[in-house]
Short mmCIF file of C-alpha atoms in Angstrom, two decimals:
data_model
loop_
_atom_site.label_atom_id
_atom_site.label_comp_id
_atom_site.label_asym_id
_atom_site.label_seq_id
_atom_site.Cartn_x
_atom_site.Cartn_y
_atom_site.Cartn_z
CA UNK A 685 -49.24 16.08 -31.26
CA UNK A 686 -50.00 12.35 -31.37
CA UNK A 687 -48.25 10.21 -33.96
CA UNK A 688 -50.60 8.95 -36.72
CA UNK A 689 -51.51 5.24 -36.31
CA UNK A 690 -49.61 2.72 -38.42
CA UNK A 691 -52.77 1.35 -40.03
CA UNK A 692 -52.89 4.54 -42.09
CA UNK A 693 -49.70 3.48 -43.90
CA UNK A 694 -50.25 1.85 -47.29
CA UNK A 695 -47.61 -0.80 -47.97
CA UNK A 696 -46.48 -2.43 -51.23
CA UNK A 697 -48.52 -5.41 -52.37
CA UNK A 698 -48.23 -7.74 -55.34
CA UNK A 699 -51.07 -7.55 -57.82
CA UNK A 700 -50.78 -10.75 -59.90
CA UNK A 701 -50.63 -10.25 -63.65
CA UNK A 702 -53.03 -11.87 -66.09
CA UNK A 703 -50.35 -14.08 -67.66
CA UNK A 704 -51.03 -17.75 -66.91
CA UNK A 705 -47.69 -19.16 -68.05
CA UNK A 706 -44.90 -20.83 -66.11
CA UNK A 707 -41.34 -19.51 -65.88
CA UNK A 708 -38.59 -22.09 -65.33
CA UNK A 709 -35.78 -20.77 -63.19
CA UNK A 710 -32.39 -22.37 -62.59
CA UNK A 711 -31.37 -22.06 -58.95
CA UNK A 712 -27.59 -22.24 -58.55
CA UNK A 713 -26.45 -23.24 -55.07
CA UNK A 714 -22.74 -23.18 -54.13
CA UNK A 715 -21.79 -24.98 -50.93
CA UNK A 716 -18.35 -26.00 -49.68
CA UNK A 717 -16.69 -27.06 -52.96
CA UNK A 718 -19.90 -28.35 -54.48
CA UNK A 719 -22.12 -26.58 -56.98
CA UNK A 720 -25.76 -27.56 -57.34
CA UNK A 721 -28.24 -26.47 -59.99
CA UNK A 722 -31.96 -27.12 -59.70
CA UNK A 723 -34.86 -25.92 -61.82
CA UNK A 724 -38.01 -24.60 -60.18
CA UNK A 725 -41.23 -23.36 -61.72
CA UNK A 726 -42.55 -19.89 -60.92
CA UNK A 727 -45.97 -18.63 -61.95
CA UNK A 728 -45.54 -15.94 -64.58
CA UNK A 729 -48.53 -14.09 -63.14
CA UNK A 730 -46.74 -13.81 -59.78
CA UNK A 731 -43.39 -12.72 -61.21
CA UNK A 732 -44.82 -10.25 -63.71
CA UNK A 733 -47.18 -8.88 -61.09
CA UNK A 734 -44.33 -8.38 -58.64
CA UNK A 735 -42.36 -6.57 -61.34
CA UNK A 736 -45.19 -4.18 -62.09
CA UNK A 737 -46.53 -3.64 -58.58
CA UNK A 738 -45.94 -0.44 -56.66
CA UNK A 739 -42.87 -0.64 -54.40
CA UNK A 740 -43.35 2.55 -52.42
CA UNK A 741 -45.34 3.13 -49.23
CA UNK A 742 -47.80 5.92 -48.54
CA UNK A 743 -46.75 7.32 -45.17
CA UNK A 744 -48.68 10.02 -43.26
CA UNK A 745 -46.64 12.97 -42.06
CA UNK A 746 -45.30 12.77 -38.52
CA UNK A 747 -45.08 8.99 -38.32
CA UNK A 748 -41.27 8.90 -38.21
CA UNK A 749 -39.60 5.61 -39.16
CA UNK A 750 -42.10 3.36 -37.38
CA UNK A 751 -43.45 2.32 -40.78
CA UNK A 752 -40.15 0.75 -41.93
CA UNK A 753 -40.70 -2.61 -40.25
CA UNK A 754 -44.07 -3.05 -41.92
CA UNK A 755 -42.63 -1.87 -45.22
CA UNK A 756 -39.94 -4.53 -45.39
CA UNK A 757 -42.20 -7.25 -44.00
CA UNK A 758 -44.67 -6.46 -46.79
CA UNK A 759 -42.04 -7.55 -49.31
CA UNK A 760 -41.12 -10.72 -47.43
CA UNK A 761 -44.59 -11.91 -46.46
CA UNK A 762 -46.76 -10.81 -49.35
CA UNK A 763 -49.56 -13.38 -49.42
CA UNK A 764 -49.11 -14.12 -53.12
CA UNK A 765 -45.58 -15.43 -52.48
CA UNK A 766 -46.62 -18.12 -50.01
CA UNK A 767 -46.65 -20.75 -52.75
CA UNK A 768 -43.31 -19.54 -54.07
CA UNK A 769 -41.24 -20.16 -50.93
CA UNK A 770 -41.83 -23.95 -50.74
CA UNK A 771 -40.88 -24.25 -54.42
CA UNK A 772 -37.63 -22.35 -53.91
CA UNK A 773 -36.83 -24.15 -50.67
CA UNK A 774 -37.42 -27.64 -52.11
CA UNK A 775 -33.89 -28.06 -53.58
CA UNK A 776 -32.30 -26.76 -50.38
CA UNK A 777 -34.24 -29.24 -48.29
CA UNK A 778 -33.15 -31.99 -50.65
CA UNK A 779 -29.48 -31.02 -50.26
CA UNK A 780 -29.92 -30.79 -46.48
CA UNK A 781 -31.16 -34.37 -46.43
CA UNK A 782 -28.46 -35.66 -48.82
CA UNK A 783 -25.61 -34.06 -46.84
CA UNK A 784 -27.23 -34.55 -43.43
CA UNK A 785 -26.77 -30.87 -42.62
CA UNK A 786 -27.38 -29.61 -39.11
CA UNK A 787 -29.18 -26.33 -38.43
CA UNK A 788 -26.00 -24.22 -38.63
CA UNK A 789 -24.83 -25.72 -41.91
CA UNK A 790 -28.31 -25.42 -43.41
CA UNK A 791 -28.33 -21.72 -42.55
CA UNK A 792 -24.93 -21.45 -44.26
CA UNK A 793 -26.32 -23.24 -47.33
CA UNK A 794 -29.19 -20.76 -47.66
CA UNK A 795 -26.81 -17.87 -47.06
CA UNK A 796 -24.33 -19.12 -49.67
CA UNK A 797 -27.06 -19.16 -52.31
CA UNK A 798 -28.08 -15.55 -51.70
CA UNK A 799 -24.52 -14.27 -51.30
CA UNK A 800 -23.63 -15.99 -54.57
CA UNK A 801 -26.23 -14.07 -56.57
CA UNK A 802 -24.38 -11.40 -58.62
CA UNK A 803 -24.63 -7.85 -57.36
CA UNK A 804 -26.86 -5.71 -59.57
CA UNK A 805 -24.58 -2.78 -60.36
CA UNK A 806 -26.91 -1.62 -63.12
CA UNK A 807 -29.79 -1.21 -60.67
CA UNK A 808 -27.57 0.57 -58.17
CA UNK A 809 -26.71 3.15 -60.83
CA UNK A 810 -30.37 3.70 -61.73
CA UNK A 811 -32.67 6.35 -60.32
CA UNK A 812 -35.23 3.86 -58.98
CA UNK A 813 -33.69 1.50 -56.44
CA UNK A 814 -36.80 0.36 -54.56
CA UNK A 815 -36.50 -3.23 -53.29
CA UNK A 816 -37.47 -6.24 -55.33
CA UNK A 817 -39.92 -8.74 -53.95
CA UNK A 818 -38.07 -11.99 -53.09
CA UNK A 819 -39.68 -13.78 -56.05
CA UNK A 820 -38.19 -11.16 -58.37
CA UNK A 821 -34.70 -11.52 -56.92
CA UNK A 822 -34.82 -15.31 -57.24
CA UNK A 823 -36.02 -15.16 -60.86
CA UNK A 824 -33.75 -12.29 -61.91
CA UNK A 825 -30.80 -13.98 -60.23
CA UNK A 826 -29.33 -10.67 -59.10
CA UNK A 827 -29.95 -7.85 -56.66
CA UNK A 828 -28.57 -5.10 -54.46
CA UNK A 829 -28.35 -5.22 -50.66
CA UNK A 830 -32.08 -4.72 -50.06
CA UNK A 831 -33.15 -7.30 -52.66
CA UNK A 832 -30.78 -9.99 -51.44
CA UNK A 833 -31.39 -9.34 -47.75
CA UNK A 834 -35.17 -9.53 -48.15
CA UNK A 835 -34.80 -12.83 -50.02
CA UNK A 836 -32.51 -14.36 -47.40
CA UNK A 837 -34.64 -13.11 -44.51
CA UNK A 838 -37.67 -14.66 -46.19
CA UNK A 839 -35.96 -18.01 -46.68
CA UNK A 840 -34.62 -18.12 -43.13
CA UNK A 841 -37.92 -17.13 -41.54
CA UNK A 842 -39.79 -19.77 -43.54
CA UNK A 843 -37.32 -22.36 -42.23
CA UNK A 844 -37.85 -21.36 -38.62
CA UNK A 845 -34.83 -19.15 -38.00
CA UNK A 846 -35.05 -16.05 -35.81
CA UNK A 847 -34.01 -13.80 -38.68
CA UNK A 848 -34.05 -10.03 -38.67
CA UNK A 849 -33.23 -7.23 -41.06
CA UNK A 850 -30.55 -4.74 -40.01
CA UNK A 851 -31.35 -1.35 -41.48
CA UNK A 852 -28.50 1.17 -41.66
CA UNK A 853 -30.52 4.30 -42.33
CA UNK A 854 -27.76 6.86 -42.77
CA UNK A 855 -25.79 4.62 -45.12
CA UNK A 856 -28.89 3.29 -46.91
CA UNK A 857 -27.76 -0.30 -46.41
CA UNK A 858 -29.67 -3.44 -45.51
CA UNK A 859 -28.26 -6.69 -44.11
CA UNK A 860 -29.63 -9.75 -42.34
CA UNK A 861 -29.19 -10.49 -38.65
CA UNK A 862 -29.27 -13.70 -36.65
CA UNK A 863 -29.34 -13.72 -32.80
CA UNK A 864 -25.89 -13.86 -31.20
CA UNK A 865 -24.69 -13.75 -27.58
CA UNK A 866 -23.08 -10.64 -26.13
CA UNK A 867 -19.58 -10.14 -27.47
CA UNK A 868 -20.42 -11.86 -30.74
CA UNK A 869 -23.16 -9.48 -31.88
CA UNK A 870 -22.81 -6.33 -33.97
CA UNK A 871 -22.81 -3.02 -32.08
CA UNK A 872 -24.64 -4.59 -29.12
CA UNK A 873 -27.77 -5.22 -31.20
CA UNK A 874 -28.03 -8.84 -30.06
CA UNK A 875 -27.59 -9.94 -33.68
CA UNK A 876 -24.65 -11.10 -35.77
CA UNK A 877 -24.53 -9.66 -39.27
CA UNK A 878 -25.07 -11.74 -42.39
CA UNK A 879 -23.81 -9.54 -45.22
CA UNK A 880 -25.63 -10.60 -48.39
CA UNK A 881 -23.71 -8.58 -50.99
CA UNK A 882 -20.52 -10.67 -50.82
CA UNK A 883 -19.52 -14.24 -50.03
CA UNK A 884 -18.41 -13.97 -46.41
CA UNK A 885 -18.49 -15.66 -43.04
CA UNK A 886 -21.52 -15.12 -40.85
CA UNK A 887 -20.64 -12.41 -38.36
CA UNK A 888 -18.26 -10.60 -40.73
CA UNK A 889 -17.97 -6.86 -40.25
CA UNK A 890 -20.22 -5.34 -42.94
CA UNK A 891 -17.79 -2.40 -43.24
CA UNK A 892 -15.12 -4.83 -44.44
CA UNK A 893 -17.37 -6.74 -46.82
CA UNK A 894 -19.00 -3.67 -48.38
CA UNK A 895 -15.71 -1.73 -48.43
CA UNK A 896 -17.65 1.12 -46.89
CA UNK A 897 -18.17 2.77 -43.54
CA UNK A 898 -21.22 1.80 -41.50
CA UNK A 899 -21.04 4.04 -38.46
CA UNK A 900 -24.67 4.06 -37.35
CA UNK A 901 -26.22 1.44 -35.09
CA UNK A 902 -28.70 -0.43 -37.29
CA UNK A 903 -32.41 -0.61 -36.66
CA UNK A 904 -33.35 -4.24 -35.96
CA UNK A 905 -36.48 -5.48 -37.72
CA UNK A 906 -37.42 -9.05 -36.71
CA UNK A 907 -38.76 -11.09 -39.61
CA UNK A 908 -41.18 -13.87 -38.72
CA UNK A 909 -41.48 -15.84 -35.50
CA UNK A 910 -38.65 -18.35 -35.90
CA UNK A 911 -36.58 -19.51 -32.94
CA UNK A 912 -33.54 -21.19 -34.52
CA UNK A 913 -30.22 -19.42 -34.06
CA UNK A 914 -26.64 -19.95 -35.26
CA UNK A 915 -24.58 -21.79 -32.66
CA UNK A 916 -21.42 -21.75 -34.80
CA UNK A 917 -20.93 -18.00 -34.30
CA UNK A 918 -17.96 -18.68 -32.00
CA UNK A 919 -16.29 -20.66 -34.79
CA UNK A 920 -16.71 -17.86 -37.30
CA UNK A 921 -15.60 -15.28 -34.72
CA UNK A 922 -12.35 -17.22 -34.30
CA UNK A 923 -11.91 -17.42 -38.07
CA UNK A 924 -12.49 -13.68 -38.43
CA UNK A 925 -9.95 -12.98 -35.67
CA UNK A 926 -7.36 -15.07 -37.52
CA UNK A 927 -8.17 -13.21 -40.75
CA UNK A 928 -7.55 -9.85 -39.04
CA UNK A 929 -4.27 -11.09 -37.55
CA UNK A 930 -3.11 -12.35 -40.93
CA UNK A 931 -4.00 -9.08 -42.62
CA UNK A 932 -2.00 -7.14 -40.01
CA UNK A 933 1.04 -9.24 -40.89
CA UNK A 934 0.66 -9.81 -44.63
CA UNK A 935 -0.70 -6.60 -46.11
CA UNK A 936 1.84 -4.30 -47.84
CA UNK A 937 2.10 -2.18 -44.69
CA UNK A 938 1.99 -5.20 -42.38
CA UNK A 939 4.36 -6.06 -39.56
CA UNK A 940 5.84 -9.13 -41.22
CA UNK A 941 6.38 -7.34 -44.52
CA UNK A 942 8.21 -4.59 -42.65
CA UNK A 943 10.36 -7.14 -40.81
CA UNK A 944 11.22 -8.95 -44.04
CA UNK A 945 12.28 -5.67 -45.61
CA UNK A 946 14.37 -4.72 -42.57
CA UNK A 947 16.24 -8.04 -42.51
CA UNK A 948 16.73 -7.99 -46.29
CA UNK A 949 18.24 -4.50 -46.17
CA UNK A 950 20.46 -5.56 -43.27
CA UNK A 951 21.73 -8.53 -45.29
CA UNK A 952 22.44 -6.28 -48.26
CA UNK A 953 24.43 -3.85 -46.09
CA UNK A 954 26.39 -6.69 -44.52
CA UNK A 955 27.10 -8.17 -47.95
CA UNK A 956 28.47 -4.86 -49.21
CA UNK A 957 30.60 -4.37 -46.08
CA UNK A 958 32.04 -7.86 -46.47
CA UNK A 959 32.73 -7.27 -50.17
CA UNK A 960 34.67 -4.09 -49.45
CA UNK A 961 36.64 -5.80 -46.71
CA UNK A 962 37.60 -8.72 -48.96
CA UNK A 963 38.54 -6.27 -51.71
CA UNK A 964 40.88 -4.45 -49.35
CA UNK A 965 42.52 -7.69 -48.23
CA UNK A 966 43.07 -8.75 -51.84
CA UNK A 967 44.26 -5.40 -53.21
CA UNK A 968 46.15 -3.66 -50.37
CA UNK A 969 49.77 -4.70 -50.91
CA UNK A 970 50.98 -2.65 -47.93
CA UNK A 971 49.17 -4.77 -45.34
CA UNK A 972 51.43 -6.39 -42.80
CA UNK A 973 50.99 -10.05 -42.01
CA UNK A 974 49.44 -9.15 -38.66
CA UNK A 975 47.01 -6.63 -40.23
CA UNK A 976 45.97 -9.14 -42.86
CA UNK A 977 45.39 -11.74 -40.18
CA UNK A 978 43.15 -9.35 -38.20
CA UNK A 979 41.20 -8.38 -41.31
CA UNK A 980 40.66 -12.02 -42.26
CA UNK A 981 39.38 -12.73 -38.75
CA UNK A 982 37.05 -9.72 -39.02
CA UNK A 983 35.84 -10.97 -42.41
CA UNK A 984 35.13 -14.37 -40.88
CA UNK A 985 33.04 -12.82 -38.12
CA UNK A 986 31.15 -10.65 -40.62
CA UNK A 987 30.50 -13.67 -42.83
CA UNK A 988 29.12 -15.55 -39.85
CA UNK A 989 26.79 -12.64 -38.99
CA UNK A 990 25.70 -12.44 -42.63
CA UNK A 991 24.92 -16.15 -42.67
CA UNK A 992 22.83 -15.71 -39.53
CA UNK A 993 20.96 -12.81 -41.13
CA UNK A 994 20.33 -14.81 -44.30
CA UNK A 995 19.07 -17.71 -42.18
CA UNK A 996 16.77 -15.29 -40.33
CA UNK A 997 15.47 -13.93 -43.63
CA UNK A 998 14.85 -17.40 -45.05
CA UNK A 999 12.97 -18.43 -41.91
CA UNK A 1000 10.83 -15.29 -42.09
CA UNK A 1001 10.17 -15.85 -45.79
CA UNK A 1002 9.15 -19.44 -45.11
CA UNK A 1003 6.77 -18.33 -42.35
CA UNK A 1004 5.42 -15.57 -44.59
CA UNK A 1005 4.68 -18.11 -47.33
CA UNK A 1006 2.99 -20.41 -44.80
CA UNK A 1007 0.76 -17.60 -43.56
CA UNK A 1008 -0.03 -16.56 -47.13
CA UNK A 1009 -1.13 -20.10 -47.88
CA UNK A 1010 -3.27 -20.15 -44.72
CA UNK A 1011 -4.89 -16.83 -45.66
CA UNK A 1012 -5.60 -18.18 -49.13
CA UNK A 1013 -7.10 -21.36 -47.65
CA UNK A 1014 -9.42 -19.38 -45.37
CA UNK A 1015 -10.43 -17.07 -48.22
CA UNK A 1016 -11.08 -19.93 -50.66
CA UNK A 1017 -13.09 -21.93 -48.12
CA UNK A 1018 -15.57 -19.27 -47.03
CA UNK A 1019 -18.33 -21.72 -47.97
CA UNK A 1020 -16.81 -24.51 -45.87
CA UNK A 1021 -16.59 -23.33 -42.28
CA UNK A 1022 -15.93 -26.82 -40.93
CA UNK A 1023 -12.83 -27.28 -43.11
CA UNK A 1024 -11.40 -23.98 -41.89
CA UNK A 1025 -12.16 -24.78 -38.24
CA UNK A 1026 -10.44 -28.16 -38.61
CA UNK A 1027 -7.37 -26.51 -40.15
CA UNK A 1028 -7.10 -23.97 -37.34
CA UNK A 1029 -7.51 -26.69 -34.72
CA UNK A 1030 -4.63 -28.62 -36.30
CA UNK A 1031 -2.42 -25.53 -36.12
CA UNK A 1032 -3.42 -24.85 -32.52
CA UNK A 1033 -2.62 -28.43 -31.49
CA UNK A 1034 0.78 -28.27 -33.19
CA UNK A 1035 -0.22 -30.52 -36.03
CA UNK A 1036 0.45 -30.05 -39.70
CA UNK A 1037 -0.81 -26.68 -40.96
#
């Protein structure tokens, strides 16, 4: 039996409301260690209409999931939002000019804004979790994975990036993708993941960021006809590798934690052995001069070994503290890739870390 044609699918569409007012919205944009706030004006008729409009699609039986691409694109490219995108993008373009941002850093700026929007836990707990239109997410200042991903995909596509949506059907999760070369893409999709629900580096494993398990290969839904990509993916891949290596060492079950504990316990055993030996030397009145001499020599050797163990422990503790500080620096500078890359380059070249 032939599959029904896609034109039979009815997609969501904004029906503008009758309200003629203007809603002023503060757009908060974090970037590096800067925080910007700009006010934009959104037509109340557009926002209210988006709120009230139907969010579901009417899908004929037997069509499979072929309708999904059109469904999500309907949210991003609804014709009534075309005037909204330039208004929202205006402050970003201003910041790009002020900071002389290249294409990669501008993509990071747009991403930081969307990632910084609070996650809408209340909506997630509700019965109805249909996506918001991007104008709703921007005005509400919050959203779940679908809301935030549709907003970011819309912003990127309107700025000429080759954005895509990554749909994890089994896990009911939506993320954004940006083209990446083989070895730097997610599950051989040809796209690196931009997880919108948490502040994270581009290319981060969505399983890590969502604290979940995304086992299915996502369906890739290109959004728009942009051609710009993200050439800094190799930088973020290196950063993410360092993060994994640090976690393997520093977490409570990590290799360095285990080594610190082993050396500490060894020092404690050696200390107790030395204490008992000194106690015997001091209290055993029956020791001959020769026996006492041998025990004192043994105590000297044990003290030397203990000092070496303590030195080993102190060196490990110093390195542990250094790595903790590095991990903290990487974590606290997720919005400043260049600063992290510079720090790692200094370490690699043997400079100050």
